[in-house]
mmCIF file with all atom_site columns, C-alpha atoms and ligand atoms in Angstrom:
data_model
loop_
_atom_site.group_PDB
_atom_site.id
_atom_site.type_symbol
_atom_site.label_atom_id
_atom_site.label_alt_id
_atom_site.label_comp_id
_atom_site.label_asym_id
_atom_site.label_entity_id
_atom_site.label_seq_id
_atom_site.pdbx_PDB_ins_code
_atom_site.Cartn_x
_atom_site.Cartn_y
_atom_site.Cartn_z
_atom_site.occupancy
_atom_site.B_iso_or_equiv
_atom_site.pdbx_formal_charge
_atom_site.auth_seq_id
_atom_site.auth_comp_id
_atom_site.auth_asym_id
_atom_site.auth_atom_id
_atom_site.pdbx_PDB_model_num
ATOM   1   C  CA  . MET A 1 1   ? -31.282 40.904 -5.032  1.00 51.00 ? 27  MET A CA  1
ATOM   2   C  CA  . GLU A 1 2   ? -30.872 40.107 -1.366  1.00 58.00 ? 28  GLU A CA  1
ATOM   3   C  CA  . LEU A 1 3   ? -33.957 37.904 -1.477  1.00 59.00 ? 29  LEU A CA  1
ATOM   4   C  CA  . ILE A 1 4   ? -32.502 35.949 -4.383  1.00 61.00 ? 30  ILE A CA  1
ATOM   5   C  CA  . SER A 1 5   ? -29.196 35.418 -2.611  1.00 59.00 ? 31  SER A CA  1
ATOM   6   C  CA  . ASP A 1 6   ? -31.014 34.367 0.592   1.00 62.00 ? 32  ASP A CA  1
ATOM   7   C  CA  . LEU A 1 7   ? -33.083 31.921 -1.426  1.00 62.00 ? 33  LEU A CA  1
ATOM   8   C  CA  . LYS A 1 8   ? -29.970 30.579 -3.115  1.00 59.00 ? 34  LYS A CA  1
ATOM   9   C  CA  . TYR A 1 9   ? -28.388 30.109 0.293   1.00 57.00 ? 35  TYR A CA  1
ATOM   10  C  CA  . LEU A 1 10  ? -31.423 28.137 1.518   1.00 61.00 ? 36  LEU A CA  1
ATOM   11  C  CA  . LEU A 1 11  ? -31.397 25.913 -1.548  1.00 66.00 ? 37  LEU A CA  1
ATOM   12  C  CA  . PHE A 1 12  ? -27.623 25.492 -1.742  1.00 68.00 ? 38  PHE A CA  1
ATOM   13  C  CA  . PRO A 1 13  ? -26.230 26.139 1.731   1.00 75.00 ? 39  PRO A CA  1
ATOM   14  C  CA  . ILE A 1 14  ? -22.522 26.966 1.779   1.00 84.00 ? 40  ILE A CA  1
ATOM   15  C  CA  . ARG A 1 15  ? -20.319 24.838 3.987   1.00 90.00 ? 41  ARG A CA  1
ATOM   16  C  CA  . CYS A 1 16  ? -16.750 25.392 5.069   1.00 94.00 ? 42  CYS A CA  1
ATOM   17  C  CA  . PHE A 1 17  ? -14.579 23.059 2.987   1.00 92.00 ? 43  PHE A CA  1
ATOM   18  C  CA  . GLY A 1 18  ? -12.295 22.598 6.001   1.00 94.00 ? 44  GLY A CA  1
ATOM   19  C  CA  . CYS A 1 19  ? -14.798 21.425 8.641   1.00 94.00 ? 45  CYS A CA  1
ATOM   20  C  CA  . ARG A 1 20  ? -18.163 21.207 6.749   1.00 89.00 ? 46  ARG A CA  1
ATOM   21  C  CA  . GLU A 1 21  ? -19.762 23.773 9.095   1.00 88.00 ? 47  GLU A CA  1
ATOM   22  C  CA  . LEU A 1 22  ? -22.537 25.803 7.531   1.00 87.00 ? 48  LEU A CA  1
ATOM   23  C  CA  . GLY A 1 23  ? -21.529 29.376 6.794   1.00 81.00 ? 49  GLY A CA  1
ATOM   24  C  CA  . TYR A 1 24  ? -18.499 30.395 4.773   1.00 78.00 ? 50  TYR A CA  1
ATOM   25  C  CA  . SER A 1 25  ? -16.524 28.513 2.147   1.00 88.00 ? 51  SER A CA  1
ATOM   26  C  CA  . ILE A 1 26  ? -13.682 28.602 4.692   1.00 92.00 ? 52  ILE A CA  1
ATOM   27  C  CA  . CYS A 1 27  ? -14.464 29.498 8.309   1.00 93.00 ? 53  CYS A CA  1
ATOM   28  C  CA  . SER A 1 28  ? -12.158 31.598 10.490  1.00 93.00 ? 54  SER A CA  1
ATOM   29  C  CA  . LYS A 1 29  ? -11.277 28.599 12.673  1.00 94.00 ? 55  LYS A CA  1
ATOM   30  C  CA  . CYS A 1 30  ? -10.050 26.545 9.707   1.00 95.00 ? 56  CYS A CA  1
ATOM   31  C  CA  . ARG A 1 31  ? -8.380  29.563 8.150   1.00 94.00 ? 57  ARG A CA  1
ATOM   32  C  CA  . ARG A 1 32  ? -6.355  30.011 11.335  1.00 93.00 ? 58  ARG A CA  1
ATOM   33  C  CA  . LEU A 1 33  ? -5.274  26.365 11.226  1.00 93.00 ? 59  LEU A CA  1
ATOM   34  C  CA  . TRP A 1 34  ? -3.907  26.911 7.716   1.00 95.00 ? 60  TRP A CA  1
ATOM   35  C  CA  . ASN A 1 35  ? -1.279  29.336 8.919   1.00 94.00 ? 61  ASN A CA  1
ATOM   36  C  CA  . PRO A 1 36  ? 2.112   28.611 7.320   1.00 94.00 ? 62  PRO A CA  1
ATOM   37  C  CA  . HIS A 1 37  ? 4.912   27.618 9.695   1.00 94.00 ? 63  HIS A CA  1
ATOM   38  C  CA  . ARG A 1 38  ? 8.450   26.424 9.032   1.00 94.00 ? 64  ARG A CA  1
ATOM   39  C  CA  . TYR A 1 39  ? 8.725   22.663 9.183   1.00 95.00 ? 65  TYR A CA  1
ATOM   40  C  CA  . GLN A 1 40  ? 11.782  20.777 8.103   1.00 95.00 ? 66  GLN A CA  1
ATOM   41  C  CA  . SER A 1 41  ? 12.137  17.014 7.991   1.00 95.00 ? 67  SER A CA  1
ATOM   42  C  CA  . ARG A 1 42  ? 14.559  14.626 6.385   1.00 94.00 ? 68  ARG A CA  1
ATOM   43  C  CA  . ILE A 1 43  ? 14.157  11.699 4.048   1.00 92.00 ? 69  ILE A CA  1
ATOM   44  C  CA  . PHE A 1 44  ? 17.532  10.013 4.221   1.00 89.00 ? 70  PHE A CA  1
ATOM   45  C  CA  . ASN A 1 45  ? 19.937  12.780 3.140   1.00 90.00 ? 71  ASN A CA  1
ATOM   46  C  CA  . LEU A 1 46  ? 17.285  15.043 1.628   1.00 97.00 ? 72  LEU A CA  1
ATOM   47  C  CA  . SER A 1 47  ? 15.755  18.026 3.476   1.00 97.00 ? 73  SER A CA  1
ATOM   48  C  CA  . VAL A 1 48  ? 12.020  18.526 3.047   1.00 97.00 ? 74  VAL A CA  1
ATOM   49  C  CA  . TYR A 1 49  ? 10.507  21.977 3.644   1.00 98.00 ? 75  TYR A CA  1
ATOM   50  C  CA  . SER A 1 50  ? 6.810   22.158 4.523   1.00 98.00 ? 76  SER A CA  1
ATOM   51  C  CA  . ALA A 1 51  ? 4.435   24.857 5.764   1.00 98.00 ? 77  ALA A CA  1
ATOM   52  C  CA  . ILE A 1 52  ? 1.306   23.202 7.192   1.00 97.00 ? 78  ILE A CA  1
ATOM   53  C  CA  . ALA A 1 53  ? 0.959   20.360 9.710   1.00 95.00 ? 79  ALA A CA  1
ATOM   54  C  CA  . TYR A 1 54  ? -1.379  17.738 8.255   1.00 94.00 ? 80  TYR A CA  1
ATOM   55  C  CA  . SER A 1 55  ? -4.665  17.428 10.160  1.00 94.00 ? 81  SER A CA  1
ATOM   56  C  CA  . PRO A 1 56  ? -8.269  16.452 9.309   1.00 94.00 ? 82  PRO A CA  1
ATOM   57  C  CA  . VAL A 1 57  ? -8.934  20.100 8.374   1.00 96.00 ? 83  VAL A CA  1
ATOM   58  C  CA  . ALA A 1 58  ? -5.736  20.343 6.293   1.00 96.00 ? 84  ALA A CA  1
ATOM   59  C  CA  . LYS A 1 59  ? -6.728  17.100 4.562   1.00 95.00 ? 85  LYS A CA  1
ATOM   60  C  CA  . ASN A 1 60  ? -10.144 18.529 3.641   1.00 96.00 ? 86  ASN A CA  1
ATOM   61  C  CA  . ILE A 1 61  ? -8.594  21.757 2.342   1.00 96.00 ? 87  ILE A CA  1
ATOM   62  C  CA  . LEU A 1 62  ? -6.141  19.770 0.217   1.00 96.00 ? 88  LEU A CA  1
ATOM   63  C  CA  . LEU A 1 63  ? -8.948  17.572 -1.127  1.00 95.00 ? 89  LEU A CA  1
ATOM   64  C  CA  . ALA A 1 64  ? -11.140 20.616 -1.862  1.00 94.00 ? 90  ALA A CA  1
ATOM   65  C  CA  . ALA A 1 65  ? -8.323  21.981 -4.022  1.00 95.00 ? 91  ALA A CA  1
ATOM   66  C  CA  . LYS A 1 66  ? -7.274  18.686 -5.590  1.00 94.00 ? 92  LYS A CA  1
ATOM   67  C  CA  . GLU A 1 67  ? -10.544 16.856 -6.136  1.00 92.00 ? 93  GLU A CA  1
ATOM   68  C  CA  . GLN A 1 68  ? -13.094 19.673 -6.310  1.00 91.00 ? 94  GLN A CA  1
ATOM   69  C  CA  . SER A 1 69  ? -10.957 22.461 -7.820  1.00 91.00 ? 95  SER A CA  1
ATOM   70  C  CA  . ILE A 1 70  ? -12.377 25.009 -5.343  1.00 92.00 ? 96  ILE A CA  1
ATOM   71  C  CA  . LYS A 1 71  ? -10.515 28.224 -6.167  1.00 93.00 ? 97  LYS A CA  1
ATOM   72  C  CA  . SER A 1 72  ? -10.078 29.528 -2.618  1.00 93.00 ? 98  SER A CA  1
ATOM   73  C  CA  . ALA A 1 73  ? -8.739  26.105 -1.511  1.00 95.00 ? 99  ALA A CA  1
ATOM   74  C  CA  . ASP A 1 74  ? -6.327  26.189 -4.450  1.00 96.00 ? 100 ASP A CA  1
ATOM   75  C  CA  . GLN A 1 75  ? -5.098  29.588 -3.302  1.00 96.00 ? 101 GLN A CA  1
ATOM   76  C  CA  . LEU A 1 76  ? -4.470  28.300 0.230   1.00 97.00 ? 102 LEU A CA  1
ATOM   77  C  CA  . VAL A 1 77  ? -2.390  25.401 -1.097  1.00 97.00 ? 103 VAL A CA  1
ATOM   78  C  CA  . ARG A 1 78  ? -0.415  27.754 -3.348  1.00 97.00 ? 104 ARG A CA  1
ATOM   79  C  CA  . GLN A 1 79  ? 0.213   30.128 -0.451  1.00 97.00 ? 105 GLN A CA  1
ATOM   80  C  CA  . ALA A 1 80  ? 1.565   27.240 1.682   1.00 98.00 ? 106 ALA A CA  1
ATOM   81  C  CA  . MET A 1 81  ? 3.707   25.973 -1.191  1.00 98.00 ? 107 MET A CA  1
ATOM   82  C  CA  . ARG A 1 82  ? 5.200   29.441 -1.756  1.00 97.00 ? 108 ARG A CA  1
ATOM   83  C  CA  . SER A 1 83  ? 5.952   29.690 1.943   1.00 97.00 ? 109 SER A CA  1
ATOM   84  C  CA  . SER A 1 84  ? 7.858   26.360 1.936   1.00 98.00 ? 110 SER A CA  1
ATOM   85  C  CA  . LEU A 1 85  ? 9.830   27.389 -1.140  1.00 98.00 ? 111 LEU A CA  1
ATOM   86  C  CA  . LEU A 1 86  ? 10.735  30.816 0.267   1.00 97.00 ? 112 LEU A CA  1
ATOM   87  C  CA  . GLU A 1 87  ? 12.257  29.028 3.230   1.00 97.00 ? 113 GLU A CA  1
ATOM   88  C  CA  . LEU A 1 88  ? 14.025  26.474 1.026   1.00 97.00 ? 114 LEU A CA  1
ATOM   89  C  CA  . PHE A 1 89  ? 15.537  29.082 -1.293  1.00 97.00 ? 115 PHE A CA  1
ATOM   90  C  CA  . GLN A 1 90  ? 17.026  30.908 1.697   1.00 96.00 ? 116 GLN A CA  1
ATOM   91  C  CA  . LYS A 1 91  ? 19.418  28.008 1.958   1.00 96.00 ? 117 LYS A CA  1
ATOM   92  C  CA  . TYR A 1 92  ? 19.664  26.635 -1.588  1.00 96.00 ? 118 TYR A CA  1
ATOM   93  C  CA  . SER A 1 93  ? 20.239  28.516 -4.809  1.00 92.00 ? 119 SER A CA  1
ATOM   94  C  CA  . SER A 1 94  ? 17.200  29.069 -7.016  1.00 92.00 ? 120 SER A CA  1
ATOM   95  C  CA  . CYS A 1 95  ? 16.608  26.234 -9.430  1.00 95.00 ? 121 CYS A CA  1
ATOM   96  C  CA  . ALA A 1 96  ? 13.830  24.554 -11.383 1.00 97.00 ? 122 ALA A CA  1
ATOM   97  C  CA  . LEU A 1 97  ? 10.973  22.734 -9.656  1.00 98.00 ? 123 LEU A CA  1
ATOM   98  C  CA  . VAL A 1 98  ? 10.236  19.120 -10.522 1.00 98.00 ? 124 VAL A CA  1
ATOM   99  C  CA  . PRO A 1 99  ? 6.613   18.230 -9.717  1.00 98.00 ? 125 PRO A CA  1
ATOM   100 C  CA  . ILE A 1 100 ? 5.890   14.660 -8.690  1.00 96.00 ? 126 ILE A CA  1
ATOM   101 C  CA  . PRO A 1 101 ? 3.516   13.310 -11.347 1.00 94.00 ? 127 PRO A CA  1
ATOM   102 C  CA  . SER A 1 102 ? 0.034   12.305 -10.222 1.00 90.00 ? 128 SER A CA  1
ATOM   103 C  CA  . ARG A 1 103 ? -1.355  8.942  -11.242 1.00 85.00 ? 129 ARG A CA  1
ATOM   104 C  CA  . LEU A 1 104 ? -2.934  9.068  -14.698 1.00 85.00 ? 130 LEU A CA  1
ATOM   105 C  CA  . ALA A 1 105 ? -6.247  7.857  -13.234 1.00 86.00 ? 131 ALA A CA  1
ATOM   106 C  CA  . SER A 1 106 ? -6.226  10.817 -10.814 1.00 89.00 ? 132 SER A CA  1
ATOM   107 C  CA  . ASN A 1 107 ? -5.545  13.313 -13.608 1.00 91.00 ? 133 ASN A CA  1
ATOM   108 C  CA  . ARG A 1 108 ? -8.388  11.866 -15.648 1.00 91.00 ? 134 ARG A CA  1
ATOM   109 C  CA  . ARG A 1 109 ? -10.789 12.037 -12.708 1.00 91.00 ? 135 ARG A CA  1
ATOM   110 C  CA  . ARG A 1 110 ? -9.814  15.618 -11.821 1.00 91.00 ? 136 ARG A CA  1
ATOM   111 C  CA  . GLY A 1 111 ? -9.672  16.835 -15.411 1.00 90.00 ? 137 GLY A CA  1
ATOM   112 C  CA  . ARG A 1 112 ? -6.318  18.461 -14.677 1.00 91.00 ? 138 ARG A CA  1
ATOM   113 C  CA  . ASP A 1 113 ? -2.796  17.767 -13.483 1.00 93.00 ? 139 ASP A CA  1
ATOM   114 C  CA  . PHE A 1 114 ? -2.993  19.312 -10.010 1.00 95.00 ? 140 PHE A CA  1
ATOM   115 C  CA  . ILE A 1 115 ? 0.667   19.191 -8.910  1.00 96.00 ? 141 ILE A CA  1
ATOM   116 C  CA  . ASN A 1 116 ? 1.912   20.366 -12.293 1.00 96.00 ? 142 ASN A CA  1
ATOM   117 C  CA  . GLU A 1 117 ? -0.471  23.348 -12.255 1.00 96.00 ? 143 GLU A CA  1
ATOM   118 C  CA  . LEU A 1 118 ? 0.560   24.106 -8.684  1.00 97.00 ? 144 LEU A CA  1
ATOM   119 C  CA  . ALA A 1 119 ? 4.245   23.989 -9.695  1.00 98.00 ? 145 ALA A CA  1
ATOM   120 C  CA  . ILE A 1 120 ? 3.707   26.299 -12.675 1.00 97.00 ? 146 ILE A CA  1
ATOM   121 C  CA  . SER A 1 121 ? 1.814   28.821 -10.564 1.00 96.00 ? 147 SER A CA  1
ATOM   122 C  CA  . VAL A 1 122 ? 4.312   28.998 -7.671  1.00 97.00 ? 148 VAL A CA  1
ATOM   123 C  CA  . ALA A 1 123 ? 7.357   28.862 -9.990  1.00 97.00 ? 149 ALA A CA  1
ATOM   124 C  CA  . LYS A 1 124 ? 6.069   31.983 -11.716 1.00 96.00 ? 150 LYS A CA  1
ATOM   125 C  CA  . ASP A 1 125 ? 5.844   33.811 -8.368  1.00 93.00 ? 151 ASP A CA  1
ATOM   126 C  CA  . MET A 1 126 ? 9.320   32.657 -7.353  1.00 93.00 ? 152 MET A CA  1
ATOM   127 C  CA  . GLY A 1 127 ? 10.936  33.435 -10.711 1.00 95.00 ? 153 GLY A CA  1
ATOM   128 C  CA  . VAL A 1 128 ? 12.113  29.867 -11.309 1.00 97.00 ? 154 VAL A CA  1
ATOM   129 C  CA  . GLY A 1 129 ? 11.282  27.297 -13.977 1.00 97.00 ? 155 GLY A CA  1
ATOM   130 C  CA  . VAL A 1 130 ? 9.378   24.011 -13.943 1.00 97.00 ? 156 VAL A CA  1
ATOM   131 C  CA  . LEU A 1 131 ? 10.870  20.833 -15.350 1.00 95.00 ? 157 LEU A CA  1
ATOM   132 C  CA  . PRO A 1 132 ? 8.248   18.076 -15.658 1.00 95.00 ? 158 PRO A CA  1
ATOM   133 C  CA  . LEU A 1 133 ? 10.998  15.453 -15.812 1.00 95.00 ? 159 LEU A CA  1
ATOM   134 C  CA  . LEU A 1 134 ? 9.286   12.495 -14.186 1.00 96.00 ? 160 LEU A CA  1
ATOM   135 C  CA  . GLU A 1 135 ? 6.770   9.946  -15.367 1.00 94.00 ? 161 GLU A CA  1
ATOM   136 C  CA  . HIS A 1 136 ? 5.433   6.662  -14.040 1.00 91.00 ? 162 HIS A CA  1
ATOM   137 C  CA  . GLN A 1 137 ? 7.114   3.695  -15.608 1.00 86.00 ? 163 GLN A CA  1
ATOM   138 C  CA  . ARG A 1 138 ? 4.366   1.376  -14.435 1.00 74.00 ? 164 ARG A CA  1
ATOM   139 C  CA  . VAL A 1 139 ? 0.881   1.606  -12.946 1.00 70.00 ? 165 VAL A CA  1
ATOM   140 C  CA  . ILE A 1 140 ? 0.869   2.349  -9.218  1.00 73.00 ? 166 ILE A CA  1
ATOM   141 C  CA  . ARG A 1 141 ? -1.997  1.887  -6.774  1.00 73.00 ? 167 ARG A CA  1
ATOM   142 C  CA  . ASP A 1 142 ? -3.714  4.660  -4.829  1.00 78.00 ? 168 ASP A CA  1
ATOM   143 C  CA  . GLN A 1 143 ? -1.604  4.628  -1.704  1.00 75.00 ? 169 GLN A CA  1
ATOM   144 C  CA  . SER A 1 144 ? -3.701  6.680  0.707   1.00 76.00 ? 170 SER A CA  1
ATOM   145 C  CA  . LYS A 1 145 ? -4.691  3.442  2.505   1.00 77.00 ? 171 LYS A CA  1
ATOM   146 C  CA  . LEU A 1 146 ? -1.276  1.739  2.361   1.00 76.00 ? 172 LEU A CA  1
ATOM   147 C  CA  . ASN A 1 147 ? 1.134   1.537  5.309   1.00 80.00 ? 173 ASN A CA  1
ATOM   148 C  CA  . ILE A 1 148 ? 4.828   2.453  5.149   1.00 77.00 ? 174 ILE A CA  1
ATOM   149 C  CA  . ALA A 1 149 ? 5.988   -0.938 3.833   1.00 79.00 ? 175 ALA A CA  1
ATOM   150 C  CA  . GLY A 1 150 ? 3.102   -1.040 1.340   1.00 78.00 ? 176 GLY A CA  1
ATOM   151 C  CA  . ARG A 1 151 ? 3.935   2.407  0.004   1.00 77.00 ? 177 ARG A CA  1
ATOM   152 C  CA  . ARG A 1 152 ? 7.596   1.541  -0.385  1.00 75.00 ? 178 ARG A CA  1
ATOM   153 C  CA  . GLU A 1 153 ? 6.716   -1.575 -2.339  1.00 75.00 ? 179 GLU A CA  1
ATOM   154 C  CA  . ASN A 1 154 ? 4.099   0.287  -4.400  1.00 77.00 ? 180 ASN A CA  1
ATOM   155 C  CA  . LEU A 1 155 ? 6.610   2.971  -5.360  1.00 76.00 ? 181 LEU A CA  1
ATOM   156 C  CA  . ALA A 1 156 ? 9.857   1.029  -5.738  1.00 76.00 ? 182 ALA A CA  1
ATOM   157 C  CA  . MET A 1 157 ? 11.286  1.884  -9.169  1.00 81.00 ? 183 MET A CA  1
ATOM   158 C  CA  . ALA A 1 158 ? 7.925   3.453  -10.076 1.00 89.00 ? 184 ALA A CA  1
ATOM   159 C  CA  . LEU A 1 159 ? 9.297   6.715  -11.490 1.00 93.00 ? 185 LEU A CA  1
ATOM   160 C  CA  . SER A 1 160 ? 11.669  7.416  -14.335 1.00 93.00 ? 186 SER A CA  1
ATOM   161 C  CA  . ILE A 1 161 ? 12.940  10.376 -16.341 1.00 93.00 ? 187 ILE A CA  1
ATOM   162 C  CA  . LYS A 1 162 ? 10.893  11.039 -19.488 1.00 93.00 ? 188 LYS A CA  1
ATOM   163 C  CA  . PRO A 1 163 ? 12.878  9.919  -22.533 1.00 90.00 ? 189 PRO A CA  1
ATOM   164 C  CA  . GLU A 1 164 ? 12.968  13.449 -23.999 1.00 88.00 ? 190 GLU A CA  1
ATOM   165 C  CA  . PHE A 1 165 ? 14.900  14.710 -20.955 1.00 88.00 ? 191 PHE A CA  1
ATOM   166 C  CA  . LEU A 1 166 ? 17.417  11.865 -20.727 1.00 83.00 ? 192 LEU A CA  1
ATOM   167 C  CA  . GLY A 1 167 ? 20.984  13.087 -21.061 1.00 78.00 ? 193 GLY A CA  1
ATOM   168 C  CA  . ASN A 1 168 ? 20.018  16.696 -21.749 1.00 67.00 ? 194 ASN A CA  1
ATOM   169 C  CA  . TYR A 1 169 ? 20.203  18.141 -18.245 1.00 70.00 ? 195 TYR A CA  1
ATOM   170 C  CA  . SER A 1 170 ? 22.997  16.222 -16.563 1.00 73.00 ? 196 SER A CA  1
ATOM   171 C  CA  . GLY A 1 171 ? 24.127  17.894 -13.328 1.00 86.00 ? 197 GLY A CA  1
ATOM   172 C  CA  . GLU A 1 172 ? 21.223  20.386 -13.309 1.00 92.00 ? 198 GLU A CA  1
ATOM   173 C  CA  . LYS A 1 173 ? 20.126  21.395 -9.811  1.00 96.00 ? 199 LYS A CA  1
ATOM   174 C  CA  . VAL A 1 174 ? 16.452  20.754 -9.071  1.00 97.00 ? 200 VAL A CA  1
ATOM   175 C  CA  . VAL A 1 175 ? 13.930  20.849 -6.225  1.00 98.00 ? 201 VAL A CA  1
ATOM   176 C  CA  . ILE A 1 176 ? 11.236  18.175 -5.860  1.00 98.00 ? 202 ILE A CA  1
ATOM   177 C  CA  . LEU A 1 177 ? 7.701   19.469 -5.343  1.00 98.00 ? 203 LEU A CA  1
ATOM   178 C  CA  . ASP A 1 178 ? 4.658   17.670 -3.943  1.00 97.00 ? 204 ASP A CA  1
ATOM   179 C  CA  . ASP A 1 179 ? 1.515   18.699 -2.062  1.00 96.00 ? 205 ASP A CA  1
ATOM   180 C  CA  . LEU A 1 180 ? 2.011   16.402 0.939   1.00 96.00 ? 206 LEU A CA  1
ATOM   181 C  CA  . VAL A 1 181 ? 4.736   14.329 2.567   1.00 95.00 ? 207 VAL A CA  1
ATOM   182 C  CA  . THR A 1 182 ? 3.615   11.404 4.725   1.00 91.00 ? 208 THR A CA  1
ATOM   183 C  CA  . THR A 1 183 ? 6.000   8.437  4.816   1.00 88.00 ? 209 THR A CA  1
ATOM   184 C  CA  . GLY A 1 184 ? 8.443   10.038 2.382   1.00 91.00 ? 210 GLY A CA  1
ATOM   185 C  CA  . ALA A 1 185 ? 8.262   7.047  0.004   1.00 90.00 ? 211 ALA A CA  1
ATOM   186 C  CA  . THR A 1 186 ? 7.196   9.150  -3.009  1.00 92.00 ? 212 THR A CA  1
ATOM   187 C  CA  . ILE A 1 187 ? 9.842   11.849 -2.549  1.00 96.00 ? 213 ILE A CA  1
ATOM   188 C  CA  . ASN A 1 188 ? 12.451  9.172  -1.948  1.00 94.00 ? 214 ASN A CA  1
ATOM   189 C  CA  . GLU A 1 189 ? 11.553  7.448  -5.193  1.00 94.00 ? 215 GLU A CA  1
ATOM   190 C  CA  . ALA A 1 190 ? 11.622  10.769 -7.097  1.00 96.00 ? 216 ALA A CA  1
ATOM   191 C  CA  . ASN A 1 191 ? 15.037  11.509 -5.587  1.00 97.00 ? 217 ASN A CA  1
ATOM   192 C  CA  . ARG A 1 192 ? 16.301  8.091  -6.691  1.00 95.00 ? 218 ARG A CA  1
ATOM   193 C  CA  . ALA A 1 193 ? 15.054  8.487  -10.272 1.00 95.00 ? 219 ALA A CA  1
ATOM   194 C  CA  . LEU A 1 194 ? 16.379  12.058 -10.631 1.00 95.00 ? 220 LEU A CA  1
ATOM   195 C  CA  . THR A 1 195 ? 19.784  11.264 -9.121  1.00 94.00 ? 221 THR A CA  1
ATOM   196 C  CA  . ARG A 1 196 ? 20.103  8.238  -11.361 1.00 90.00 ? 222 ARG A CA  1
ATOM   197 C  CA  . GLY A 1 197 ? 19.255  10.462 -14.345 1.00 90.00 ? 223 GLY A CA  1
ATOM   198 C  CA  . GLY A 1 198 ? 22.202  12.722 -13.445 1.00 91.00 ? 224 GLY A CA  1
ATOM   199 C  CA  . PHE A 1 199 ? 20.275  15.533 -11.733 1.00 94.00 ? 225 PHE A CA  1
ATOM   200 C  CA  . LYS A 1 200 ? 21.386  17.125 -8.484  1.00 95.00 ? 226 LYS A CA  1
ATOM   201 C  CA  . VAL A 1 201 ? 18.398  17.176 -6.126  1.00 97.00 ? 227 VAL A CA  1
ATOM   202 C  CA  . GLN A 1 202 ? 18.869  20.079 -3.692  1.00 97.00 ? 228 GLN A CA  1
ATOM   203 C  CA  . ALA A 1 203 ? 15.875  19.518 -1.422  1.00 98.00 ? 229 ALA A CA  1
ATOM   204 C  CA  . ALA A 1 204 ? 12.110  18.954 -1.558  1.00 98.00 ? 230 ALA A CA  1
ATOM   205 C  CA  . ALA A 1 205 ? 9.167   21.238 -0.768  1.00 98.00 ? 231 ALA A CA  1
ATOM   206 C  CA  . THR A 1 206 ? 5.602   20.327 0.121   1.00 98.00 ? 232 THR A CA  1
ATOM   207 C  CA  . ALA A 1 207 ? 2.574   22.329 1.262   1.00 98.00 ? 233 ALA A CA  1
ATOM   208 C  CA  . CYS A 1 208 ? 1.662   19.884 4.067   1.00 97.00 ? 234 CYS A CA  1
ATOM   209 C  CA  . MET A 1 209 ? 3.552   17.499 6.289   1.00 96.00 ? 235 MET A CA  1
ATOM   210 C  CA  . ALA A 1 210 ? 2.092   14.589 8.257   1.00 92.00 ? 236 ALA A CA  1
ATOM   211 C  CA  . LEU A 1 211 ? 2.450   15.054 12.020  1.00 66.00 ? 237 LEU A CA  1
ATOM   212 C  CA  . ARG A 1 212 ? 4.640   12.015 12.579  1.00 65.00 ? 238 ARG A CA  1
ATOM   213 C  CA  . ARG A 1 213 ? 7.283   13.627 10.384  1.00 50.00 ? 239 ARG A CA  1
ATOM   214 C  CA  . ARG A 1 214 ? 7.490   16.696 12.598  1.00 46.00 ? 240 ARG A CA  1
ATOM   215 C  CA  . GLU A 1 215 ? 10.819  17.117 14.356  1.00 43.00 ? 241 GLU A CA  1
HETATM 216 ZN ZN1 . ZN  B 2 .   ? -14.168 25.375 8.994   1.00 95.54 ? 304 ZN  B ZN1 1
#
């Protein structure tokens, strides 16, 4: 058996999905970097709770979960998300999570709705519900290469409340959920659409936060 596993290792060497080093699926160095902290930033009047400072390793871990559906990467993202929410719910009363919808093209490519699945999994642990209230009201571009102004323009009025939820939940308290906050343009747009729809957005939670947002 050992011979077979050695042979398998030679043919398909395992690399760390954080740093690409040969060895384990996640090496101890990268694992240490993914150690949840308490980060809080603000997007206008909204507090954003995050657990991991974004870095090249954090980016790779997020991509391994999102784009490659690697289970252990998924678990790391869920752990970070839970950590952010635990912190958030210390201050705000428990309420439903509203995941930010991924672009349809991304869902098709991944074969799943990553943020929605993440929301369902952590909501179960936290004993709260998930309200998939938002949808894109027009096609938006992949914004990983866009600057702050470009992202704002790309996302302006991009989200709306799904017709089936309009008018049914007026005044309901909610928390916005996303995997990463960079410029804050996406969360800001979600906040705008939800507030306009009559929802009371308490705060937002993300697994990762880009360094420039750190305070
Ligand atoms: Zn590594």
